[in-house]
Amino acid sequence: MSLWDALLGRTRVPPARTEPLFALSTAIITLESELGWHPGGRGGVVLRPGEDSFFAGAREETEELVALAAREMEGRLESKKDEYGYQWLIFADRDWEDLVALVHMAGQNFKDRGAGDRLLAAVFKLQKKDQVLYLIFSYKRGAFYPFIPVDEQNKKRDNAGEMRLAALMEKELPWEKDITRWYPLWGCPV
């Protein structure tokens, strides 16, 4: 932030960080073997909506690039807007490493095209019996946090399970220390 920004009260969106996503490649071993969470075969990137032609061009190029890569990896890409107007790129791939690579590629391409400020989060779905865990990566904070929904309709989550998971995985992944930033993604399309 420059002196003028500070004096005038302007803030800038922090640059998106994409590299910590690769920590998932090794963290999955602990998640599976010690905690019983298995990949759900889906991941996604959520973007702040934008109608400008610059963002539209970046989104179109990124979708084309990752769709081609997804086909090569025998995965799928779906692009959709959620009920709140946020844009999602949703990937389906049975191979965890491919899924991580596709999500990283999408985020990195937006960042390289100058649209990194539109990146909100990357989301990875994991499952254990009848439970679902969403590992959410905040691009602005460069950190992960868990979200375990218990009752979508009544907006209840497993806070204790999320805290246990974070405590057990803090050496494996960069975790968001401020739990007030562990935002739930109710109705997550991933």
PDB file of C-alpha atoms in Angstrom:
ATOM      1  CA  MET A   1       0.000   0.000   0.000  1.00  0.00           C
ATOM      2  CA  SER A   2       1.358   3.394  -0.919  1.00  0.00           C
ATOM      3  CA  LEU A   3       1.437   6.439   1.323  1.00  0.00           C
ATOM      4  CA  TRP A   4      -1.391   8.040  -0.695  1.00  0.00           C
ATOM      5  CA  ASP A   5      -3.549   4.949  -0.339  1.00  0.00           C
ATOM      6  CA  ALA A   6      -3.028   5.013   3.429  1.00  0.00           C
ATOM      7  CA  LEU A   7      -3.765   8.728   3.707  1.00  0.00           C
ATOM      8  CA  LEU A   8      -6.891   8.512   1.568  1.00  0.00           C
ATOM      9  CA  GLY A   9      -8.184   5.363   3.253  1.00  0.00           C
ATOM     10  CA  ARG A  10      -8.019   3.200   0.148  1.00  0.00           C
ATOM     11  CA  THR A  11      -7.339  -0.489   0.432  1.00  0.00           C
ATOM     12  CA  ARG A  12      -6.220  -2.981  -2.146  1.00  0.00           C
ATOM     13  CA  VAL A  13      -7.251  -6.566  -2.514  1.00  0.00           C
ATOM     14  CA  PRO A  14      -4.296  -8.781  -1.591  1.00  0.00           C
ATOM     15  CA  PRO A  15      -2.869 -10.762  -4.495  1.00  0.00           C
ATOM     16  CA  ALA A  16      -4.209 -14.273  -4.959  1.00  0.00           C
ATOM     17  CA  ARG A  17      -1.939 -17.071  -3.777  1.00  0.00           C
ATOM     18  CA  THR A  18      -2.153 -20.355  -5.655  1.00  0.00           C
ATOM     19  CA  GLU A  19       0.973 -22.345  -4.731  1.00  0.00           C
ATOM     20  CA  PRO A  20      -0.229 -23.630  -1.315  1.00  0.00           C
ATOM     21  CA  LEU A  21      -2.805 -25.751  -3.177  1.00  0.00           C
ATOM     22  CA  PHE A  22      -0.110 -28.283  -4.013  1.00  0.00           C
ATOM     23  CA  ALA A  23       0.203 -29.175  -0.314  1.00  0.00           C
ATOM     24  CA  LEU A  24      -3.018 -31.163  -0.844  1.00  0.00           C
ATOM     25  CA  SER A  25      -1.094 -33.705  -2.913  1.00  0.00           C
ATOM     26  CA  THR A  26       0.677 -35.037   0.163  1.00  0.00           C
ATOM     27  CA  ALA A  27      -1.941 -34.087   2.784  1.00  0.00           C
ATOM     28  CA  ILE A  28      -4.412 -36.525   1.228  1.00  0.00           C
ATOM     29  CA  ILE A  29      -2.354 -39.417   2.645  1.00  0.00           C
ATOM     30  CA  THR A  30      -2.981 -38.263   6.224  1.00  0.00           C
ATOM     31  CA  LEU A  31      -6.589 -37.338   5.482  1.00  0.00           C
ATOM     32  CA  GLU A  32      -7.262 -40.861   4.188  1.00  0.00           C
ATOM     33  CA  SER A  33      -5.102 -43.108   6.356  1.00  0.00           C
ATOM     34  CA  GLU A  34      -5.387 -41.379   9.731  1.00  0.00           C
ATOM     35  CA  LEU A  35      -8.678 -39.486   9.537  1.00  0.00           C
ATOM     36  CA  GLY A  36     -10.792 -41.601   7.175  1.00  0.00           C
ATOM     37  CA  TRP A  37     -11.634 -38.800   4.709  1.00  0.00           C
ATOM     38  CA  HIS A  38     -11.548 -39.897   1.063  1.00  0.00           C
ATOM     39  CA  PRO A  39     -11.628 -37.746  -2.078  1.00  0.00           C
ATOM     40  CA  GLY A  40     -15.155 -37.084  -3.321  1.00  0.00           C
ATOM     41  CA  GLY A  41     -13.961 -36.666  -6.919  1.00  0.00           C
ATOM     42  CA  ARG A  42     -15.000 -33.017  -7.155  1.00  0.00           C
ATOM     43  CA  GLY A  43     -13.346 -29.649  -6.737  1.00  0.00           C
ATOM     44  CA  GLY A  44     -14.067 -26.123  -7.797  1.00  0.00           C
ATOM     45  CA  VAL A  45     -13.077 -22.501  -8.016  1.00  0.00           C
ATOM     46  CA  VAL A  46     -15.492 -19.736  -7.029  1.00  0.00           C
ATOM     47  CA  LEU A  47     -15.099 -16.273  -8.497  1.00  0.00           C
ATOM     48  CA  ARG A  48     -16.445 -12.869  -7.596  1.00  0.00           C
ATOM     49  CA  PRO A  49     -18.937 -11.958 -10.328  1.00  0.00           C
ATOM     50  CA  GLY A  50     -17.977  -9.491 -12.995  1.00  0.00           C
ATOM     51  CA  GLU A  51     -19.612  -8.276 -16.161  1.00  0.00           C
ATOM     52  CA  ASP A  52     -16.693  -6.379 -17.705  1.00  0.00           C
ATOM     53  CA  SER A  53     -15.161  -7.578 -20.957  1.00  0.00           C
ATOM     54  CA  PHE A  54     -11.728  -8.004 -19.349  1.00  0.00           C
ATOM     55  CA  PHE A  55     -13.063 -10.553 -16.858  1.00  0.00           C
ATOM     56  CA  ALA A  56     -15.221 -12.219 -19.531  1.00  0.00           C
ATOM     57  CA  GLY A  57     -12.119 -12.710 -21.692  1.00  0.00           C
ATOM     58  CA  ALA A  58     -10.088 -14.131 -18.810  1.00  0.00           C
ATOM     59  CA  ARG A  59     -12.927 -16.468 -17.849  1.00  0.00           C
ATOM     60  CA  GLU A  60     -13.436 -17.668 -21.434  1.00  0.00           C
ATOM     61  CA  GLU A  61      -9.722 -18.336 -21.961  1.00  0.00           C
ATOM     62  CA  THR A  62      -9.410 -20.110 -18.605  1.00  0.00           C
ATOM     63  CA  GLU A  63     -12.473 -22.270 -19.250  1.00  0.00           C
ATOM     64  CA  GLU A  64     -11.118 -23.319 -22.655  1.00  0.00           C
ATOM     65  CA  LEU A  65      -7.686 -24.128 -21.211  1.00  0.00           C
ATOM     66  CA  VAL A  66      -8.921 -26.150 -18.233  1.00  0.00           C
ATOM     67  CA  ALA A  67     -11.622 -27.907 -20.284  1.00  0.00           C
ATOM     68  CA  LEU A  68      -8.917 -29.141 -22.646  1.00  0.00           C
ATOM     69  CA  ALA A  69      -6.724 -30.228 -19.710  1.00  0.00           C
ATOM     70  CA  ALA A  70      -9.703 -31.923 -18.023  1.00  0.00           C
ATOM     71  CA  ARG A  71     -10.420 -33.962 -21.158  1.00  0.00           C
ATOM     72  CA  GLU A  72      -6.756 -35.002 -21.314  1.00  0.00           C
ATOM     73  CA  MET A  73      -6.956 -36.131 -17.669  1.00  0.00           C
ATOM     74  CA  GLU A  74     -10.298 -37.884 -18.225  1.00  0.00           C
ATOM     75  CA  GLY A  75     -12.102 -35.358 -16.059  1.00  0.00           C
ATOM     76  CA  ARG A  76     -14.953 -32.942 -16.640  1.00  0.00           C
ATOM     77  CA  LEU A  77     -15.534 -29.201 -16.267  1.00  0.00           C
ATOM     78  CA  GLU A  78     -18.827 -27.478 -15.575  1.00  0.00           C
ATOM     79  CA  SER A  79     -19.262 -23.713 -15.405  1.00  0.00           C
ATOM     80  CA  LYS A  80     -22.249 -22.278 -13.551  1.00  0.00           C
ATOM     81  CA  LYS A  81     -23.527 -19.382 -11.493  1.00  0.00           C
ATOM     82  CA  ASP A  82     -24.905 -20.089  -8.049  1.00  0.00           C
ATOM     83  CA  GLU A  83     -28.022 -18.567  -6.508  1.00  0.00           C
ATOM     84  CA  TYR A  84     -25.970 -15.609  -5.217  1.00  0.00           C
ATOM     85  CA  GLY A  85     -24.509 -14.781  -8.640  1.00  0.00           C
ATOM     86  CA  TYR A  86     -21.018 -16.147  -8.004  1.00  0.00           C
ATOM     87  CA  GLN A  87     -19.318 -17.903 -10.922  1.00  0.00           C
ATOM     88  CA  TRP A  88     -18.116 -21.480 -10.327  1.00  0.00           C
ATOM     89  CA  LEU A  89     -15.769 -23.690 -12.310  1.00  0.00           C
ATOM     90  CA  ILE A  90     -16.514 -27.197 -11.070  1.00  0.00           C
ATOM     91  CA  PHE A  91     -14.246 -30.129 -11.856  1.00  0.00           C
ATOM     92  CA  ALA A  92     -14.984 -33.824 -11.627  1.00  0.00           C
ATOM     93  CA  ASP A  93     -12.047 -36.231 -11.669  1.00  0.00           C
ATOM     94  CA  ARG A  94     -11.487 -39.502  -9.811  1.00  0.00           C
ATOM     95  CA  ASP A  95      -7.739 -38.891  -9.594  1.00  0.00           C
ATOM     96  CA  TRP A  96      -6.900 -36.593  -6.668  1.00  0.00           C
ATOM     97  CA  GLU A  97      -3.643 -35.301  -8.169  1.00  0.00           C
ATOM     98  CA  ASP A  98      -5.415 -34.413 -11.425  1.00  0.00           C
ATOM     99  CA  LEU A  99      -8.165 -32.617  -9.512  1.00  0.00           C
ATOM    100  CA  VAL A 100      -5.644 -30.544  -7.562  1.00  0.00           C
ATOM    101  CA  ALA A 101      -3.766 -29.764 -10.792  1.00  0.00           C
ATOM    102  CA  LEU A 102      -6.945 -28.639 -12.593  1.00  0.00           C
ATOM    103  CA  VAL A 103      -8.045 -26.359  -9.753  1.00  0.00           C
ATOM    104  CA  HIS A 104      -4.532 -24.904  -9.506  1.00  0.00           C
ATOM    105  CA  MET A 105      -4.372 -24.377 -13.278  1.00  0.00           C
ATOM    106  CA  ALA A 106      -7.663 -22.470 -13.263  1.00  0.00           C
ATOM    107  CA  GLY A 107      -6.609 -20.197 -10.396  1.00  0.00           C
ATOM    108  CA  GLN A 108      -3.144 -19.617 -11.809  1.00  0.00           C
ATOM    109  CA  ASN A 109      -4.512 -18.733 -15.249  1.00  0.00           C
ATOM    110  CA  PHE A 110      -6.891 -16.147 -13.764  1.00  0.00           C
ATOM    111  CA  LYS A 111      -3.983 -14.717 -11.795  1.00  0.00           C
ATOM    112  CA  ASP A 112      -1.692 -14.650 -14.854  1.00  0.00           C
ATOM    113  CA  ARG A 113      -4.387 -12.894 -16.901  1.00  0.00           C
ATOM    114  CA  GLY A 114      -4.645 -10.146 -14.268  1.00  0.00           C
ATOM    115  CA  ALA A 115      -7.978 -11.347 -12.902  1.00  0.00           C
ATOM    116  CA  GLY A 116      -6.597 -12.832  -9.663  1.00  0.00           C
ATOM    117  CA  ASP A 117      -8.616 -10.318  -7.657  1.00  0.00           C
ATOM    118  CA  ARG A 118     -11.762 -12.198  -8.777  1.00  0.00           C
ATOM    119  CA  LEU A 119     -10.611 -15.460  -7.175  1.00  0.00           C
ATOM    120  CA  LEU A 120     -12.423 -16.102  -3.895  1.00  0.00           C
ATOM    121  CA  ALA A 121     -11.851 -19.757  -3.000  1.00  0.00           C
ATOM    122  CA  ALA A 122     -10.967 -23.216  -4.185  1.00  0.00           C
ATOM    123  CA  VAL A 123     -13.104 -26.025  -2.766  1.00  0.00           C
ATOM    124  CA  PHE A 124     -12.381 -29.753  -2.549  1.00  0.00           C
ATOM    125  CA  LYS A 125     -14.994 -32.322  -1.565  1.00  0.00           C
ATOM    126  CA  LEU A 126     -14.068 -35.233   0.706  1.00  0.00           C
ATOM    127  CA  GLN A 127     -16.292 -37.924   2.188  1.00  0.00           C
ATOM    128  CA  LYS A 128     -16.372 -40.242   5.184  1.00  0.00           C
ATOM    129  CA  LYS A 129     -19.305 -42.663   5.287  1.00  0.00           C
ATOM    130  CA  ASP A 130     -22.324 -40.325   5.104  1.00  0.00           C
ATOM    131  CA  GLN A 131     -20.427 -37.139   6.040  1.00  0.00           C
ATOM    132  CA  VAL A 132     -19.096 -34.504   3.657  1.00  0.00           C
ATOM    133  CA  LEU A 133     -16.073 -32.294   4.241  1.00  0.00           C
ATOM    134  CA  TYR A 134     -15.311 -29.285   2.086  1.00  0.00           C
ATOM    135  CA  LEU A 135     -11.682 -28.225   2.291  1.00  0.00           C
ATOM    136  CA  ILE A 136     -11.809 -24.570   1.367  1.00  0.00           C
ATOM    137  CA  PHE A 137      -8.766 -22.608   0.270  1.00  0.00           C
ATOM    138  CA  SER A 138      -8.949 -18.817   0.523  1.00  0.00           C
ATOM    139  CA  TYR A 139      -6.920 -17.324  -2.316  1.00  0.00           C
ATOM    140  CA  LYS A 140      -6.561 -13.991  -0.520  1.00  0.00           C
ATOM    141  CA  ARG A 141      -5.347 -15.497   2.749  1.00  0.00           C
ATOM    142  CA  GLY A 142      -3.338 -18.367   1.215  1.00  0.00           C
ATOM    143  CA  ALA A 143      -4.813 -20.754   3.789  1.00  0.00           C
ATOM    144  CA  PHE A 144      -7.232 -23.658   4.116  1.00  0.00           C
ATOM    145  CA  TYR A 145     -10.133 -24.183   6.464  1.00  0.00           C
ATOM    146  CA  PRO A 146     -12.646 -27.022   6.875  1.00  0.00           C
ATOM    147  CA  PHE A 147     -16.397 -26.919   6.478  1.00  0.00           C
ATOM    148  CA  ILE A 148     -18.422 -29.962   7.559  1.00  0.00           C
ATOM    149  CA  PRO A 149     -22.137 -29.345   7.002  1.00  0.00           C
ATOM    150  CA  VAL A 150     -24.443 -31.436   9.183  1.00  0.00           C
ATOM    151  CA  ASP A 151     -27.870 -29.985   8.357  1.00  0.00           C
ATOM    152  CA  GLU A 152     -28.055 -27.780   5.235  1.00  0.00           C
ATOM    153  CA  GLN A 153     -31.673 -26.786   5.810  1.00  0.00           C
ATOM    154  CA  ASN A 154     -31.107 -25.533   9.370  1.00  0.00           C
ATOM    155  CA  LYS A 155     -27.568 -24.285   8.639  1.00  0.00           C
ATOM    156  CA  LYS A 156     -25.812 -26.489  11.186  1.00  0.00           C
ATOM    157  CA  ARG A 157     -22.192 -27.517  10.904  1.00  0.00           C
ATOM    158  CA  ASP A 158     -19.864 -29.797  12.850  1.00  0.00           C
ATOM    159  CA  ASN A 159     -17.734 -27.149  14.583  1.00  0.00           C
ATOM    160  CA  ALA A 160     -16.024 -29.674  16.865  1.00  0.00           C
ATOM    161  CA  GLY A 161     -15.119 -31.900  13.909  1.00  0.00           C
ATOM    162  CA  GLU A 162     -13.748 -28.908  12.016  1.00  0.00           C
ATOM    163  CA  MET A 163     -11.590 -27.889  14.986  1.00  0.00           C
ATOM    164  CA  ARG A 164     -10.254 -31.460  15.407  1.00  0.00           C
ATOM    165  CA  LEU A 165      -9.431 -31.682  11.722  1.00  0.00           C
ATOM    166  CA  ALA A 166      -7.590 -28.348  11.768  1.00  0.00           C
ATOM    167  CA  ALA A 167      -5.602 -29.353  14.861  1.00  0.00           C
ATOM    168  CA  LEU A 168      -4.578 -32.683  13.332  1.00  0.00           C
ATOM    169  CA  MET A 169      -3.729 -31.263   9.906  1.00  0.00           C
ATOM    170  CA  GLU A 170      -1.993 -27.992  10.837  1.00  0.00           C
ATOM    171  CA  LYS A 171       1.447 -29.445  10.052  1.00  0.00           C
ATOM    172  CA  GLU A 172       0.272 -30.699   6.645  1.00  0.00           C
ATOM    173  CA  LEU A 173      -1.532 -27.648   5.290  1.00  0.00           C
ATOM    174  CA  PRO A 174      -1.396 -23.897   5.821  1.00  0.00           C
ATOM    175  CA  TRP A 175      -4.491 -23.355   8.006  1.00  0.00           C
ATOM    176  CA  GLU A 176      -6.459 -20.194   8.568  1.00  0.00           C
ATOM    177  CA  LYS A 177      -5.755 -19.360  12.210  1.00  0.00           C
ATOM    178  CA  ASP A 178      -8.663 -16.922  12.575  1.00  0.00           C
ATOM    179  CA  ILE A 179     -11.727 -19.174  12.871  1.00  0.00           C
ATOM    180  CA  THR A 180     -14.043 -16.211  12.312  1.00  0.00           C
ATOM    181  CA  ARG A 181     -12.867 -16.465   8.689  1.00  0.00           C
ATOM    182  CA  TRP A 182     -14.057 -20.071   8.364  1.00  0.00           C
ATOM    183  CA  TYR A 183     -17.010 -19.088   6.206  1.00  0.00           C
ATOM    184  CA  PRO A 184     -19.521 -21.838   5.441  1.00  0.00           C
ATOM    185  CA  LEU A 185     -20.445 -22.417   1.815  1.00  0.00           C
ATOM    186  CA  TRP A 186     -24.076 -23.490   2.211  1.00  0.00           C
ATOM    187  CA  GLY A 187     -25.472 -25.019  -0.956  1.00  0.00           C
ATOM    188  CA  CYS A 188     -21.959 -25.543  -2.316  1.00  0.00           C
ATOM    189  CA  PRO A 189     -22.308 -26.886  -5.884  1.00  0.00           C
ATOM    190  CA  VAL A 190     -19.108 -28.904  -5.563  1.00  0.00           C
TER     191      VAL A 190
END
